[in-house]
Short mmCIF file of C-alpha atoms in Angstrom, two decimals:
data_model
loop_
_atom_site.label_atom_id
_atom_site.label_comp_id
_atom_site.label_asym_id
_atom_site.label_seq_id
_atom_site.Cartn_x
_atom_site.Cartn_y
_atom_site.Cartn_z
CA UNK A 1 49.95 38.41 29.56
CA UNK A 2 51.40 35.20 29.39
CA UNK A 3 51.23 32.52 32.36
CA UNK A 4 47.25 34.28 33.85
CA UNK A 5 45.13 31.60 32.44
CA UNK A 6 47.14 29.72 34.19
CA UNK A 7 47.60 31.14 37.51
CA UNK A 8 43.63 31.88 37.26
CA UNK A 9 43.48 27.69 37.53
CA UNK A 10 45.55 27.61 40.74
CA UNK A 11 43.50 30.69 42.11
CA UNK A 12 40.19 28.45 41.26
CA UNK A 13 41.90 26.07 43.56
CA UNK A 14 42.81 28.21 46.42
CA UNK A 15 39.75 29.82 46.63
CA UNK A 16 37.03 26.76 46.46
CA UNK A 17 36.74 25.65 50.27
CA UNK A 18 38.19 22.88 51.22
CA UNK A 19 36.74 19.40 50.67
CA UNK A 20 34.67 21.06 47.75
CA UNK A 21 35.25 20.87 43.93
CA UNK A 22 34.39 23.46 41.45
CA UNK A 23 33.46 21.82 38.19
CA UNK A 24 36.69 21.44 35.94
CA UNK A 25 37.25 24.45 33.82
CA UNK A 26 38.08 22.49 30.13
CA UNK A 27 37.90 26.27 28.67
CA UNK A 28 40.84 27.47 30.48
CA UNK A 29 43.17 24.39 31.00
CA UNK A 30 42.62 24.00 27.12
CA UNK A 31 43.71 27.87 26.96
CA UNK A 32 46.70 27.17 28.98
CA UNK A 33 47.86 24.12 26.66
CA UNK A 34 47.41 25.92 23.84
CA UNK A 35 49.25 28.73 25.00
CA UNK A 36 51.88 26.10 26.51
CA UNK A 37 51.99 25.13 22.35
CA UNK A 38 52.70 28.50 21.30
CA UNK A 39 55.37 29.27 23.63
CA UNK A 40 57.14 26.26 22.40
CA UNK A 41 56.50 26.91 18.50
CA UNK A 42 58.27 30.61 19.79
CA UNK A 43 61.20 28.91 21.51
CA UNK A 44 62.29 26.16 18.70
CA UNK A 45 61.80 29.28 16.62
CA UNK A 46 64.21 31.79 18.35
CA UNK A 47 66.79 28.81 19.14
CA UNK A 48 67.12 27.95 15.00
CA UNK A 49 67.34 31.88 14.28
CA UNK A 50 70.98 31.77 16.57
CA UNK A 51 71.77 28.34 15.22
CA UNK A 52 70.90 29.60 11.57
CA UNK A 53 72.90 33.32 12.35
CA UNK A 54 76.04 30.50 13.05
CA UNK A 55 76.08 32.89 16.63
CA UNK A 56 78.32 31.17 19.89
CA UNK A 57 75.50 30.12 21.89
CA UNK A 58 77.84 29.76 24.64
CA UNK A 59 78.74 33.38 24.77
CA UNK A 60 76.04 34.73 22.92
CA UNK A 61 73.63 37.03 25.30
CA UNK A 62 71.48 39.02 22.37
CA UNK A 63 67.30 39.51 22.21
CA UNK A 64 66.65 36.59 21.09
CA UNK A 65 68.30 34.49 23.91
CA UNK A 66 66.78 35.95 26.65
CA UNK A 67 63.13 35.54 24.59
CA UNK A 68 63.79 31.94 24.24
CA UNK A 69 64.33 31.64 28.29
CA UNK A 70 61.33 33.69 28.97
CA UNK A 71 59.71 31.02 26.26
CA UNK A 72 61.00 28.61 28.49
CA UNK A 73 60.05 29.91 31.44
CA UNK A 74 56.99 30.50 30.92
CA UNK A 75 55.86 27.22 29.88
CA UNK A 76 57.36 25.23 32.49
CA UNK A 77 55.41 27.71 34.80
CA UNK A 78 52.06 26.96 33.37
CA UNK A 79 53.04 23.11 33.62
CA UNK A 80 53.61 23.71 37.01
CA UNK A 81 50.03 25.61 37.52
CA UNK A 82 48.42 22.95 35.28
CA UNK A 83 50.15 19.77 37.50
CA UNK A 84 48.90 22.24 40.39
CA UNK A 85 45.45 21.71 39.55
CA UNK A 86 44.75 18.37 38.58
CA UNK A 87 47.12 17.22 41.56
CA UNK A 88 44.47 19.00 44.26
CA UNK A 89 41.56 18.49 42.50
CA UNK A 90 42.84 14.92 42.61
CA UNK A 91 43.49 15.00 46.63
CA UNK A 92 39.43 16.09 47.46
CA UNK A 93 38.26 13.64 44.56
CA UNK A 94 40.06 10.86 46.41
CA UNK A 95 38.88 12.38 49.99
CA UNK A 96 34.95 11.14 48.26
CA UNK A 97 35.83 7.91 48.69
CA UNK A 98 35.82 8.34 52.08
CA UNK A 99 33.04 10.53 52.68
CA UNK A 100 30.67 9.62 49.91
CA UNK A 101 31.43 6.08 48.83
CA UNK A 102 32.55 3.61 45.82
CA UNK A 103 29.66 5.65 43.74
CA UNK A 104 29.80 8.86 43.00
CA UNK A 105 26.42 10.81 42.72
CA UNK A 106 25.59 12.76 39.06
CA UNK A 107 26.04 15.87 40.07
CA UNK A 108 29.70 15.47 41.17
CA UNK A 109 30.59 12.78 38.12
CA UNK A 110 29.53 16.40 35.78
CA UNK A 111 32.02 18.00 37.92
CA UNK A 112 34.95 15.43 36.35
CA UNK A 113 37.47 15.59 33.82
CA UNK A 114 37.29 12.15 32.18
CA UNK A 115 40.73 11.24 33.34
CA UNK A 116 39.65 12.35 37.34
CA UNK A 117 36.73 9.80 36.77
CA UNK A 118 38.96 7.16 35.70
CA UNK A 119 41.16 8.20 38.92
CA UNK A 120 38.32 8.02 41.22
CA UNK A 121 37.72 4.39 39.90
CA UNK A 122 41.23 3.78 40.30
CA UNK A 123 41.83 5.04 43.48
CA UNK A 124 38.53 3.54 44.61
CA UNK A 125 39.81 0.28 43.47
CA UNK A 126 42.97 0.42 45.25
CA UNK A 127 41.28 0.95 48.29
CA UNK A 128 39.09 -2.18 47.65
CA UNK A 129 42.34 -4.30 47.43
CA UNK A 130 43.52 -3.03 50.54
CA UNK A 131 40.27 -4.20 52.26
CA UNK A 132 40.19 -7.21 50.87
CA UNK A 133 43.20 -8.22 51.92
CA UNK A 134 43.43 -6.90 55.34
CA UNK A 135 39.96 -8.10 55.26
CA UNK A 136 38.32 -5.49 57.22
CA UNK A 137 35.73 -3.02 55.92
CA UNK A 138 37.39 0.22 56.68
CA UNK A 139 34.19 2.22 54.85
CA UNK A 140 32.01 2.16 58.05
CA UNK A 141 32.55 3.37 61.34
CA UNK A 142 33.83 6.87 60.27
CA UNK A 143 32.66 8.62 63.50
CA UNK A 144 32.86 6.85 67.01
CA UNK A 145 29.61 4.78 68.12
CA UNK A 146 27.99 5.72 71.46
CA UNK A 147 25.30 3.34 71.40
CA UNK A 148 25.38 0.16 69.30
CA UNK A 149 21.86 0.55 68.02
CA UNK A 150 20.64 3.86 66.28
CA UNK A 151 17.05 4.97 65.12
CA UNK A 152 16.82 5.21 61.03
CA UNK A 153 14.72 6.71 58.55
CA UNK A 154 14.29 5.25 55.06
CA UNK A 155 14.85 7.68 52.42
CA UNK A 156 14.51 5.41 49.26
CA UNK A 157 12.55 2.02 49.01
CA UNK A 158 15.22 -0.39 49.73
CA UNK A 159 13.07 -3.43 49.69
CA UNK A 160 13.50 -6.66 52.03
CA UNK A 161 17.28 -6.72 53.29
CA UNK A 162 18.66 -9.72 55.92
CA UNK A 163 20.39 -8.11 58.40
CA UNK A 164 21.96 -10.39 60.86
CA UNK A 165 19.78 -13.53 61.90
CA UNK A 166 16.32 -11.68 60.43
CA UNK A 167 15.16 -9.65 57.62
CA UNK A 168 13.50 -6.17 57.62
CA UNK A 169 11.37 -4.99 55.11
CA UNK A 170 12.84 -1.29 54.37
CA UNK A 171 10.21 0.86 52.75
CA UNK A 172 10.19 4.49 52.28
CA UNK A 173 10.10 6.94 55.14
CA UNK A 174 10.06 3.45 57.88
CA UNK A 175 11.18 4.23 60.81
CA UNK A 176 13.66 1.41 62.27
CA UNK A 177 16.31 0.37 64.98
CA UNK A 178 18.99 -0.71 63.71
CA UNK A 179 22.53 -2.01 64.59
CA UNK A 180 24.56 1.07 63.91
CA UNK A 181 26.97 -1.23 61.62
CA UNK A 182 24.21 -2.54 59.56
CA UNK A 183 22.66 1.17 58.58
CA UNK A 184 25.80 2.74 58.22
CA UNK A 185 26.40 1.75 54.66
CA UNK A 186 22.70 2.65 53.77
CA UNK A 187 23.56 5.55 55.41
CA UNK A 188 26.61 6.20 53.51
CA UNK A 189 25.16 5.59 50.25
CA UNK A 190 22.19 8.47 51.18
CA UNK A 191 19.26 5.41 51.19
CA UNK A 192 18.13 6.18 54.92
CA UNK A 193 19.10 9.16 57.61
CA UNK A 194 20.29 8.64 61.41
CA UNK A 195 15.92 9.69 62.82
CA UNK A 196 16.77 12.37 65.79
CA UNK A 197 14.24 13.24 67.78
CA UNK B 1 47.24 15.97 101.42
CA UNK B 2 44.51 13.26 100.29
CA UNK B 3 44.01 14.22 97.07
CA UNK B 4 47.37 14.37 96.26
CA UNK B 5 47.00 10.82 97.40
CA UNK B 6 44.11 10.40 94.86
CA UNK B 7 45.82 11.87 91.88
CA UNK B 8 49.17 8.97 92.24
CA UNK B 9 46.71 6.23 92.74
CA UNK B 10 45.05 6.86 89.29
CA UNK B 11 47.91 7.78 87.60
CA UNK B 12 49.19 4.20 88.87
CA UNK B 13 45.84 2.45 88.43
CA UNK B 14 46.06 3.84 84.63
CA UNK B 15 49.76 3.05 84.14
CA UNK B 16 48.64 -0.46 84.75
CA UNK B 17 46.06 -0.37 82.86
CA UNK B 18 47.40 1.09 79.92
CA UNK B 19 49.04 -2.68 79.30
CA UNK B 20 46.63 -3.93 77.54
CA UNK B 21 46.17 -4.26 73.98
CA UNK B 22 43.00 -2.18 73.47
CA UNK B 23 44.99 0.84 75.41
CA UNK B 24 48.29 0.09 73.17
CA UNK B 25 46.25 0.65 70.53
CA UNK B 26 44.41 3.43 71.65
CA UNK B 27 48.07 4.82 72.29
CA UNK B 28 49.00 3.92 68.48
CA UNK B 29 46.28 5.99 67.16
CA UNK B 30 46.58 8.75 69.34
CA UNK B 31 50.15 9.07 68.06
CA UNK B 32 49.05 8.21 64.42
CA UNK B 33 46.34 11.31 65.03
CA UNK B 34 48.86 13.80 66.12
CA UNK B 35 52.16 12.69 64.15
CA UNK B 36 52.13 14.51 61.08
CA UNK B 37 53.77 11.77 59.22
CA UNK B 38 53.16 8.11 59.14
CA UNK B 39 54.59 6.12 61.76
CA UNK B 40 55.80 2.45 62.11
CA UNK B 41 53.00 0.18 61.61
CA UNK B 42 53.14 -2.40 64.79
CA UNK B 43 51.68 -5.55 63.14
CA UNK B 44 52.00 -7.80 66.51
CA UNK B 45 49.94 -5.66 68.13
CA UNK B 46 47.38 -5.01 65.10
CA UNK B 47 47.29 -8.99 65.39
CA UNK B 48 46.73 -9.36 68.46
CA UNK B 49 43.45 -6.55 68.58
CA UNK B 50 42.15 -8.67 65.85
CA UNK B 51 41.95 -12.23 67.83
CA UNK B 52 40.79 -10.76 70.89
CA UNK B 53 38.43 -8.97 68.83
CA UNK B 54 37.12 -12.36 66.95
CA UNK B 55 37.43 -13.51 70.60
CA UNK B 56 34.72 -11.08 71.60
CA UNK B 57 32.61 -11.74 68.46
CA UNK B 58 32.32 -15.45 69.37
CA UNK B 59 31.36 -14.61 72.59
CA UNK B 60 28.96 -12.78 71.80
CA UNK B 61 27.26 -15.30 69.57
CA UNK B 62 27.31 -17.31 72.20
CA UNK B 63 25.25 -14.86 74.42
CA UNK B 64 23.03 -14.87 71.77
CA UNK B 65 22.66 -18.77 71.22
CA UNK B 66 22.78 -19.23 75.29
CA UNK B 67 20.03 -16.43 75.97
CA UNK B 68 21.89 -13.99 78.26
CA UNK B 69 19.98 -10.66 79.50
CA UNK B 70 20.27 -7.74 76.57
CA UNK B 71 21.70 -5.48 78.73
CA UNK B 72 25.02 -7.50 79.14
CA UNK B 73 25.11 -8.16 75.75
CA UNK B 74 24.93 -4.58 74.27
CA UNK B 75 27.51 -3.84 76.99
CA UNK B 76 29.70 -6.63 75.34
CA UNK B 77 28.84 -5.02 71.71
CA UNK B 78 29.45 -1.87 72.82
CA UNK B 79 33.20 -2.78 74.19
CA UNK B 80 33.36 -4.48 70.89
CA UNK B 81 32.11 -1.71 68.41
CA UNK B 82 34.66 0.86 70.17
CA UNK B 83 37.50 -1.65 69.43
CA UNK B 84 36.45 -2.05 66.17
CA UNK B 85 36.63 2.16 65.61
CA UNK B 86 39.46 2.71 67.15
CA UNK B 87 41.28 -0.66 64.41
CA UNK B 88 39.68 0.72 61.50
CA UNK B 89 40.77 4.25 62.60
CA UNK B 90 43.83 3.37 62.89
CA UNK B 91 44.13 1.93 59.84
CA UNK B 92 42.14 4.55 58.08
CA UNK B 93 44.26 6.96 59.63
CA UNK B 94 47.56 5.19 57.92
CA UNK B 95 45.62 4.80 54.40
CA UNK B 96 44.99 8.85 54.31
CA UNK B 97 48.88 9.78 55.18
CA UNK B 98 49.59 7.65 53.03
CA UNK B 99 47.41 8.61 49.82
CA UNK B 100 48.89 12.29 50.88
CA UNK B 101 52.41 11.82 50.84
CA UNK B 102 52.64 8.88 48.25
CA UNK B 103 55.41 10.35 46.68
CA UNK B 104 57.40 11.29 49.38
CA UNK B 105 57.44 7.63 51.18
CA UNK B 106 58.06 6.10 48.22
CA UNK B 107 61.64 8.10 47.78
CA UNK B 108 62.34 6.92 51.30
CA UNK B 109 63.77 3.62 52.14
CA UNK B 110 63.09 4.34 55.67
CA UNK B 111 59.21 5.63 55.62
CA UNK B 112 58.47 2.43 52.86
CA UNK B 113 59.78 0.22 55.83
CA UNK B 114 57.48 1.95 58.03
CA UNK B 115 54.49 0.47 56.54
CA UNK B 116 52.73 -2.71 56.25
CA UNK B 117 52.93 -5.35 53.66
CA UNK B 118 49.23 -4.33 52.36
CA UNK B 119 49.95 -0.19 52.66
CA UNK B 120 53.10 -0.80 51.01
CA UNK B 121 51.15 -2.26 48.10
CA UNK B 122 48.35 0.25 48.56
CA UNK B 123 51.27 3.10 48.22
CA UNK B 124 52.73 1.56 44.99
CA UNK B 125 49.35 1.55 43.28
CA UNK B 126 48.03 4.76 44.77
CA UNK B 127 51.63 6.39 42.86
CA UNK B 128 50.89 4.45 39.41
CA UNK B 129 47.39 5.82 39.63
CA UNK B 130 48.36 9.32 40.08
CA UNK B 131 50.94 9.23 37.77
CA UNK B 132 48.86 7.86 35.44
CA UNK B 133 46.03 10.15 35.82
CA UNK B 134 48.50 13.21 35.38
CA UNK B 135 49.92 11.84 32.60
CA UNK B 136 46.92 11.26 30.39
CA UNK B 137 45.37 14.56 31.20
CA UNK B 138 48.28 17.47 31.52
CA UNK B 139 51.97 16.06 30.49
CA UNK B 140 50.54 13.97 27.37
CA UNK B 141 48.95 17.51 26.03
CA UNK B 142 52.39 19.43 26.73
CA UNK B 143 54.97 20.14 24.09
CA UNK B 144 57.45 17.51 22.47
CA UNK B 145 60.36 17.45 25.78
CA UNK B 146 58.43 18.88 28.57
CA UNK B 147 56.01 16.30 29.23
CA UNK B 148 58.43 13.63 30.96
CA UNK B 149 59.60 12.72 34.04
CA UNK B 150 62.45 15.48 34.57
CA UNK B 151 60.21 18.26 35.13
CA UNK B 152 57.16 16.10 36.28
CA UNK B 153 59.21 15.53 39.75
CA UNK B 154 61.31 18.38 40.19
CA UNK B 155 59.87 22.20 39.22
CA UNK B 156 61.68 25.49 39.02
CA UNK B 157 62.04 27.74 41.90
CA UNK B 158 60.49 31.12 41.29
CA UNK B 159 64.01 32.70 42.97
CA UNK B 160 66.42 35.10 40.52
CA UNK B 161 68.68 32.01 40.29
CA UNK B 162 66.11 30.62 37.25
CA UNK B 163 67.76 33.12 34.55
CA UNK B 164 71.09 31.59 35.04
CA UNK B 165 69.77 28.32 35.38
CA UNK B 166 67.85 29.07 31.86
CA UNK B 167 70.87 30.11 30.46
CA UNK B 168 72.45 26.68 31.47
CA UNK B 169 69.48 24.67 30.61
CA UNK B 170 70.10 26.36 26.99
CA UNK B 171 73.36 25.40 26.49
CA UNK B 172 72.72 22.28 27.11
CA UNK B 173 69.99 22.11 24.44
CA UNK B 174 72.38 23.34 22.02
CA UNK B 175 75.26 20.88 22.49
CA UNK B 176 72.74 17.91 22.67
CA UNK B 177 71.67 19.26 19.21
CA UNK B 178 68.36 18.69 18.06
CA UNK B 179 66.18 15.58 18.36
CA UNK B 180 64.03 14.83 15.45
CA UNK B 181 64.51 18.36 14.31
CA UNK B 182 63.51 19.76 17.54
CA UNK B 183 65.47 21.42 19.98
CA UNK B 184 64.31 19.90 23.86
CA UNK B 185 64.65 20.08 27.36
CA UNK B 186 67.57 17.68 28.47
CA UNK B 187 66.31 14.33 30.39
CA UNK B 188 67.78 13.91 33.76
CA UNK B 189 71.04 11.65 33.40
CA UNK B 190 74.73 11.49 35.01
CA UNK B 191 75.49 14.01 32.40
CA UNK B 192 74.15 16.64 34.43
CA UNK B 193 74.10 15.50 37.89
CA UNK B 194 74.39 19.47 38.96
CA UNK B 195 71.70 19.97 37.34
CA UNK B 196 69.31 18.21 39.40
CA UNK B 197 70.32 20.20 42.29
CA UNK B 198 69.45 23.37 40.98
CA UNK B 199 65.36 22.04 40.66
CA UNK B 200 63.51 22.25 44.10
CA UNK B 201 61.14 19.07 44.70
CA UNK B 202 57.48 19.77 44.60
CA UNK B 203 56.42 17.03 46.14
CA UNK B 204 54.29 17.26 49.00
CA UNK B 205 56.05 16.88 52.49
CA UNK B 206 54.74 16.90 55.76
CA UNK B 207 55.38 19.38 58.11
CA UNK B 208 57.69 17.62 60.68
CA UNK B 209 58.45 21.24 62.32
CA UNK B 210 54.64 21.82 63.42
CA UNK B 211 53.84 21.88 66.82
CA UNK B 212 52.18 18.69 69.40
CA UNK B 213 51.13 18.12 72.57
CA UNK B 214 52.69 15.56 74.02
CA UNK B 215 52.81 13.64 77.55
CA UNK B 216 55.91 12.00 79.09
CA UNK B 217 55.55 8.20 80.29
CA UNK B 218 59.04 8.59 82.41
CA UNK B 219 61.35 11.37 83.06
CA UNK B 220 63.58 11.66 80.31
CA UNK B 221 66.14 14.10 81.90
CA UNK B 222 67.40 17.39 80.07
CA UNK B 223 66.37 17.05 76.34
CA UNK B 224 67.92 19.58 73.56
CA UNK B 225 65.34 20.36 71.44
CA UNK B 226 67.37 21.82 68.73
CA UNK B 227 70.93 20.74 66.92
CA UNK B 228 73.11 23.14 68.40
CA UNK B 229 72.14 22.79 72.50
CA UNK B 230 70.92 26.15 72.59
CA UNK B 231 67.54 24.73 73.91
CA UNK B 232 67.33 22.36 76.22
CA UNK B 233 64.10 21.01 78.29
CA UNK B 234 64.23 19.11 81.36
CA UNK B 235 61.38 16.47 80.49
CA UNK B 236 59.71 15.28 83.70
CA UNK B 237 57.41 12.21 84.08
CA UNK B 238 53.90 12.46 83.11
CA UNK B 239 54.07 16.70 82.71
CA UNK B 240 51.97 17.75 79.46
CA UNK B 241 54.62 19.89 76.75
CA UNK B 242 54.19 21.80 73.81
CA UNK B 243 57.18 20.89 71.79
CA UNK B 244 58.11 20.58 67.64
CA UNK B 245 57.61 17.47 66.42
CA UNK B 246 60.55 17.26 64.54
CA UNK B 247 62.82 17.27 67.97
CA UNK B 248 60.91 15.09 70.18
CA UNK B 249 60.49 12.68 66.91
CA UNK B 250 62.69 9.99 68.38
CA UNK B 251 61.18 10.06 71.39
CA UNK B 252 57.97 8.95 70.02
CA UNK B 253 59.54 6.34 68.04
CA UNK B 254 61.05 5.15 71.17
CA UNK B 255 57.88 4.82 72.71
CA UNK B 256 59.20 6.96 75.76
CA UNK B 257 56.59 9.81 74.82
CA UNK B 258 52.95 10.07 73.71
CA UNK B 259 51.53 12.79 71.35
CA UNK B 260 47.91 13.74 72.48
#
């Protein structure tokens, strides 16, 4: 049946919870182009039979004009499913820039279309700009601070890092007290974890 | 009868308070929070947040240099790490509307002029981006005539109107005659300025009609909530309302309510 690859795409969408991305599904957005093809070979087809039969296209209302609309129809609904998907798939892949950073980890880059990865960059990039300029590091800070120092754990060896007016040594699973600005972006990129008690 | 007393002298004590720039700004966010569309930036006052808080920073070197007690000085961070939040909130909070509803601000004279300098930069490369991006991985793949701009902005409504508007579509394929031996969609031009009409926009829009809660600053008086004056709300000061954002949306621009 034509136009259910398609809608199957937008269903993939609607049914993934929000914030989350399902990896893309090449098999059936190639489908849906393909199919897209075919009704388009059908409709140049059907419009040269009425040219070809010399029938008044203004007037004319036989088989073969309604089967060109449905043509017609049909792909332009699939374009819409298809510009459906990449257009909210691109919305949470630009929502990681806030919650996961400039650097993507493996398992979501699999997840990508080459064109969302060069989006991602993109995006990222844009973002950077905007930083840059207003020159204030909008990346940290993303819930409010109650105390200005926090207790960390090191996840990953970081090594020797100069934070402020000293340096720490960060090592793997050290516990330290930080100022909550300075971990944040460790934090961000998953190298340490906020240590509750 | 004396805590009636109580209640006026904090609403006055916070009334005076809310002068100052850190409460402006807290005001700004809470609006930007709640508004679901982006409102004017207010670059004096993003400005001024930023000296006071370079003001603080120095200060607070100085502690450092001079040797006052800890305590005061992670009092004075503290002040200044909330300041800091609620600025890069803010702005955060602009970035993300923005990023959302890139296509619609950038069809609006009114909503570009809303924004700053840098977001109206950030909004002109966030749209290249995207268009690029859906470009290069659905409308280059589509078939010869249905991969540009005329159906890339506008779509078809799924209403009993699309046979007629197929049939019209068709005719004007035929006269245009075929391109390069292939019959295609037309491109949007004078030609066919009806046509355009007939496409509903697919961009996404926020929803101005949702509901917020808002406070008054001052009385306002009777307020008609809809076009036609069949609703009409007597808006006392400092009273907490439920109302659509789309009708009190000139009150918040006015600055004579605040969303919450």
């Amino acid at each position: 049946m034509y136009g259910r690859r398609a809608s199957q795409l937008v269903r993939e969408i609607d049914s993934s919870e929000a914030g989350q991305l399902a990896p893309f599904n090449s098999d059936i957005f190639d489908q849906v182009i393909r199919e897209c093809n075919e009704h388009n070979a059908q409709f140049q087809s059907l419009i040269r039979k009425m040219v070809e039969q010399n029938l008044d296209i203004e007037t004319t209302r036989n088989e073969d004009h309604y089967g060109a609309a449905i043509h017609h129809l049909s792909l332009l609904r699939n374009k819409r499913c298809l510009m459906a998907y990449m257009y909210n798939r691109a919305e949470v892949i630009q929502s990681f820039r806030w919650k996961i950073g400039p650097v993507l980890p493996h398992d979501i880059q699999e997840k990508l279309h080459f064109s969302e990865k060069e989006y991602f960059k993109n995006h990222s990039a844009a973002i950077k700009s905007y930083i840059s300029e207003m020159d204030i590091d909008l990346t940290v800070d993303m819930v409010p601070p109650k105390d200005p120092y926090i207790q960390v754990r090191v996840l990953e060896d970081i090594g020797e890092v100069s934070l402020g007016d000293h340096s720490v040594s960060l090592t793997k699973n050290s516990l330290h007290f930080l100022r909550r600005t300075d971990a944040e972006q460790f934090i961000s990129q998953g190298l340490m974890e906020e240590f509750l008690e | 009868m004396s805590s009636w007393d109580d209640d006026d002298e904090s609403a006055s004590a916070s009334a005076s308070a809310a002068t100052t720039d850190v409460e402006l700004l807290k005001r700004a966010w809470r609006n930007e929070k709640a508004a679901p569309e982006v409102l004017r930036f207010d670059k004096d006052l993003v400005d001024r947040v930023r000296e006071q808080i370079q003001l603080l920073e120095e200060t607070l070197d100085d502690f450092a240099d001079s040797g006052v007690d800890d305590l005061v000085v992670s009092l004075y961070q503290m002040d200044l790490d909330r300041t800091l939040f609620l600025l890069r909130s803010y702005l955060r909070l602009r970035l993300q509307k923005i990023e959302k509803y890139t296509m619609h601000i950038s069809r609006s004279q009114d909503l570009k002029d809303r924004l700053s300098e840098q977001e109206q930069k950030f909004a002109k490369s966030c749209g290249e981006i995207m268009e690029k991006h859906l470009k290069q991985s659905v409308l280059s793949k589509l078939p010869y005539g249905y991969g540009d701009e005329f159906v890339t902005k506008q779509s078809l409504s799924s209403t009993e109107d699309d046979m007629t508007l197929v049939i019209e579509i068709l005719h004007i394929c035929m006269n245009c005659g075929p391109e390069n031996g292939l019959y295609s969609l037309p491109t949007i031009s004078s030609e066919h300025p009806d046509l355009i009409c007939l496409f509903r926009h697919s961009v996404p829009e926020p929803q101005l009609d949702t509901f917020v809660f808002c406070k008054t600053k001052s009385d306002v008086g009777a307020f008609q909530l809809d076009d036609i004056g069949e609703e009409v709300v007597d808006l006392v000061a400092d009273d907490l309302y439920v109302l659509r954002y789309k009708s009190i949306k000139g009150l918040v621009e006015g600055g004579r309510i605040d969303l919450i």
